[in-house]
Amino acid sequence: MLVKLAVLFSGNGSNLENLLKNLHQKSFGENRFEVVLCLCNKRDALGIKRAARFGLESVILEHQNFASREEFDRALVGEIEKSGADLTILAGFMRILGPVFTRRIRAINLHPSLLPLFKGANAIKESFESDMKVAGVSVHWVSEALDGGEIIAQKAFEREGLDFDEFEATIHALEHEILPQSVVKIFERGLSNHRGAGR
């Protein structure tokens, strides 16, 4: 089966590049994966250049050009549906998405904490400053609740003795492991078997 993926990003694009290296035009079991849409909401994001190295031109949808959050979400849904993507991956996409998006699009999100702890944009800092003995990353289905959808996969590490830079580097290394693995696993099990996958 050819699995078509859309990847949404806002900045550096390291997770986008990781997905392109590990999944784009590669086969796992009976499934072959292809990234059919790279979409960014910031015109100067480094991730656009990363995608271009793989011959992929990114679609730019700058949220400030839309009159409302709903109007932006509608444009986003339109681009994803036009691409024919089977799954949308939020890889550092720094926008809160509302029902206009979540009720139409099957999407997963990569989050740099062990959910349900430390939701939101400051997860790495809050996790580091907590008294937790472990930290980690999560992949979850996107729902209307911020970082609140069904958890697909998590990886944890013991954080004793790490300074902040080492802690952050470990988070990013785990992100690069867990995201491609999660996408492959979703399609091994069959997309329709997931509670979070209803369109």
mmCIF file of C-alpha atoms in Angstrom, residues 26-153:
data_model
loop_
_atom_site.group_PDB
_atom_site.id
_atom_site.type_symbol
_atom_site.label_atom_id
_atom_site.label_comp_id
_atom_site.label_asym_id
_atom_site.label_seq_id
_atom_site.Cartn_x
_atom_site.Cartn_y
_atom_site.Cartn_z
ATOM 1 C CA LYS A 26 10.919 3.864 1.677
ATOM 2 C CA SER A 27 9.088 0.585 2.273
ATOM 3 C CA PHE A 28 8.355 -1.162 5.555
ATOM 4 C CA GLY A 29 6.551 -4.461 5.284
ATOM 5 C CA GLU A 30 3.706 -4.075 2.802
ATOM 6 C CA ASN A 31 3.672 -0.271 3.031
ATOM 7 C CA ARG A 32 5.620 2.279 1.005
ATOM 8 C CA PHE A 33 5.667 5.810 2.392
ATOM 9 C CA GLU A 34 5.741 9.054 0.479
ATOM 10 C CA VAL A 35 5.642 12.624 1.792
ATOM 11 C CA VAL A 36 3.213 14.365 -0.557
ATOM 12 C CA LEU A 37 2.939 17.687 1.289
ATOM 13 C CA CYS A 38 5.347 19.818 3.314
ATOM 14 C CA LEU A 39 3.502 22.810 4.751
ATOM 15 C CA CYS A 40 4.859 25.676 6.826
ATOM 16 C CA ASN A 41 3.247 28.739 8.406
ATOM 17 C CA LYS A 42 6.458 30.818 8.364
ATOM 18 C CA ARG A 43 8.017 31.986 5.103
ATOM 19 C CA ASP A 44 11.596 32.143 6.482
ATOM 20 C CA ALA A 45 11.612 28.749 8.259
ATOM 21 C CA LEU A 46 14.795 26.715 7.804
ATOM 22 C CA GLY A 47 12.707 23.588 7.286
ATOM 23 C CA ILE A 48 11.724 24.882 3.827
ATOM 24 C CA LYS A 49 15.366 24.526 2.704
ATOM 25 C CA ARG A 50 15.587 21.076 4.279
ATOM 26 C CA ALA A 51 12.549 19.920 2.291
ATOM 27 C CA ALA A 52 14.012 21.400 -0.902
ATOM 28 C CA ARG A 53 17.074 19.140 -0.513
ATOM 29 C CA PHE A 54 14.710 16.218 -1.041
ATOM 30 C CA GLY A 55 13.165 17.873 -4.100
ATOM 31 C CA LEU A 56 10.040 18.926 -2.210
ATOM 32 C CA GLU A 57 8.623 22.413 -2.486
ATOM 33 C CA SER A 58 6.870 23.544 0.685
ATOM 34 C CA VAL A 59 3.445 25.155 0.694
ATOM 35 C CA ILE A 60 3.550 28.385 2.736
ATOM 36 C CA LEU A 61 0.399 29.380 4.620
ATOM 37 C CA GLU A 62 1.198 32.337 6.873
ATOM 38 C CA HIS A 63 -1.424 32.409 9.607
ATOM 39 C CA GLN A 64 -1.234 36.183 9.985
ATOM 40 C CA ASN A 65 -2.658 36.541 6.466
ATOM 41 C CA PHE A 66 -5.968 35.038 7.568
ATOM 42 C CA ALA A 67 -8.780 36.918 9.274
ATOM 43 C CA SER A 68 -9.421 34.224 11.867
ATOM 44 C CA ARG A 69 -8.082 30.959 13.252
ATOM 45 C CA GLU A 70 -10.976 29.145 11.562
ATOM 46 C CA GLU A 71 -10.155 30.648 8.172
ATOM 47 C CA PHE A 72 -6.527 29.524 8.515
ATOM 48 C CA ASP A 73 -7.626 26.036 9.580
ATOM 49 C CA ARG A 74 -9.955 25.811 6.560
ATOM 50 C CA ALA A 75 -7.088 26.706 4.209
ATOM 51 C CA LEU A 76 -4.898 24.112 5.957
ATOM 52 C CA VAL A 77 -7.562 21.409 5.586
ATOM 53 C CA GLY A 78 -7.933 22.349 1.900
ATOM 54 C CA GLU A 79 -4.213 21.878 1.199
ATOM 55 C CA ILE A 80 -4.090 18.550 3.051
ATOM 56 C CA GLU A 81 -7.192 17.183 1.319
ATOM 57 C CA LYS A 82 -5.852 18.329 -2.066
ATOM 58 C CA SER A 83 -2.620 16.391 -1.415
ATOM 59 C CA GLY A 84 -4.523 13.144 -0.783
ATOM 60 C CA ALA A 85 -2.556 12.515 2.421
ATOM 61 C CA ASP A 86 -3.605 9.499 4.486
ATOM 62 C CA LEU A 87 -2.011 10.918 7.635
ATOM 63 C CA THR A 88 -0.870 14.383 8.680
ATOM 64 C CA ILE A 89 2.136 14.737 10.986
ATOM 65 C CA LEU A 90 2.661 17.817 13.148
ATOM 66 C CA ALA A 91 6.440 18.056 13.458
ATOM 67 C CA GLY A 92 7.079 21.275 15.352
ATOM 68 C CA PHE A 93 3.975 23.003 13.984
ATOM 69 C CA MET A 94 3.402 25.804 16.457
ATOM 70 C CA ARG A 95 -0.309 26.404 15.987
ATOM 71 C CA ILE A 96 -3.261 25.336 18.100
ATOM 72 C CA LEU A 97 -5.726 23.690 15.733
ATOM 73 C CA GLY A 98 -9.471 23.895 16.262
ATOM 74 C CA PRO A 99 -12.457 21.723 15.342
ATOM 75 C CA VAL A 100 -12.379 22.905 11.701
ATOM 76 C CA PHE A 101 -9.117 20.928 11.460
ATOM 77 C CA THR A 102 -9.510 18.160 14.026
ATOM 78 C CA ARG A 103 -12.883 16.938 12.737
ATOM 79 C CA ARG A 104 -11.660 16.593 9.155
ATOM 80 C CA ILE A 105 -8.020 15.520 9.320
ATOM 81 C CA ARG A 106 -6.331 12.458 10.783
ATOM 82 C CA ALA A 107 -3.237 13.893 12.410
ATOM 83 C CA ILE A 108 -0.576 12.959 14.940
ATOM 84 C CA ASN A 109 1.624 15.256 16.979
ATOM 85 C CA LEU A 110 5.104 14.868 18.428
ATOM 86 C CA HIS A 111 5.385 16.368 21.936
ATOM 87 C CA PRO A 112 8.590 16.715 24.017
ATOM 88 C CA SER A 113 7.258 15.408 27.338
ATOM 89 C CA LEU A 114 5.659 12.335 28.854
ATOM 90 C CA LEU A 115 2.039 13.316 28.391
ATOM 91 C CA PRO A 116 -0.271 14.056 30.101
ATOM 92 C CA LEU A 117 2.445 15.992 31.966
ATOM 93 C CA PHE A 118 3.811 19.303 30.681
ATOM 94 C CA LYS A 119 1.450 20.193 27.868
ATOM 95 C CA GLY A 120 1.943 23.279 25.710
ATOM 96 C CA ALA A 121 4.860 25.162 24.205
ATOM 97 C CA ASN A 122 7.225 25.194 27.230
ATOM 98 C CA ALA A 123 7.245 21.442 27.821
ATOM 99 C CA ILE A 124 11.025 20.933 27.697
ATOM 100 C CA LYS A 125 11.780 23.713 30.196
ATOM 101 C CA GLU A 126 8.956 22.691 32.541
ATOM 102 C CA SER A 127 9.982 19.050 32.402
ATOM 103 C CA PHE A 128 13.631 19.914 33.098
ATOM 104 C CA GLU A 129 12.709 22.135 36.052
ATOM 105 C CA SER A 130 10.396 19.552 37.609
ATOM 106 C CA ASP A 131 11.453 17.036 40.274
ATOM 107 C CA MET A 132 10.576 14.088 38.000
ATOM 108 C CA LYS A 133 13.338 11.470 37.807
ATOM 109 C CA VAL A 134 12.448 10.556 34.223
ATOM 110 C CA ALA A 135 11.540 12.595 31.175
ATOM 111 C CA GLY A 136 10.669 11.726 27.614
ATOM 112 C CA VAL A 137 8.636 12.265 24.476
ATOM 113 C CA SER A 138 5.167 11.312 23.249
ATOM 114 C CA VAL A 139 3.383 10.833 19.949
ATOM 115 C CA HIS A 140 -0.377 11.268 20.156
ATOM 116 C CA TRP A 141 -3.447 11.699 17.990
ATOM 117 C CA VAL A 142 -4.467 15.330 17.517
ATOM 118 C CA SER A 143 -7.780 16.189 19.152
ATOM 119 C CA GLU A 144 -9.522 19.408 20.102
ATOM 120 C CA ALA A 145 -7.857 19.261 23.528
ATOM 121 C CA LEU A 146 -4.338 20.730 23.506
ATOM 122 C CA ASP A 147 -1.852 17.822 23.611
ATOM 123 C CA GLY A 148 -4.782 15.730 24.812
ATOM 124 C CA GLY A 149 -5.448 13.072 22.149
ATOM 125 C CA GLU A 150 -4.924 9.334 22.554
ATOM 126 C CA ILE A 151 -1.251 8.488 23.139
ATOM 127 C CA ILE A 152 0.291 6.310 20.408
ATOM 128 C CA ALA A 153 3.823 5.880 21.754
#
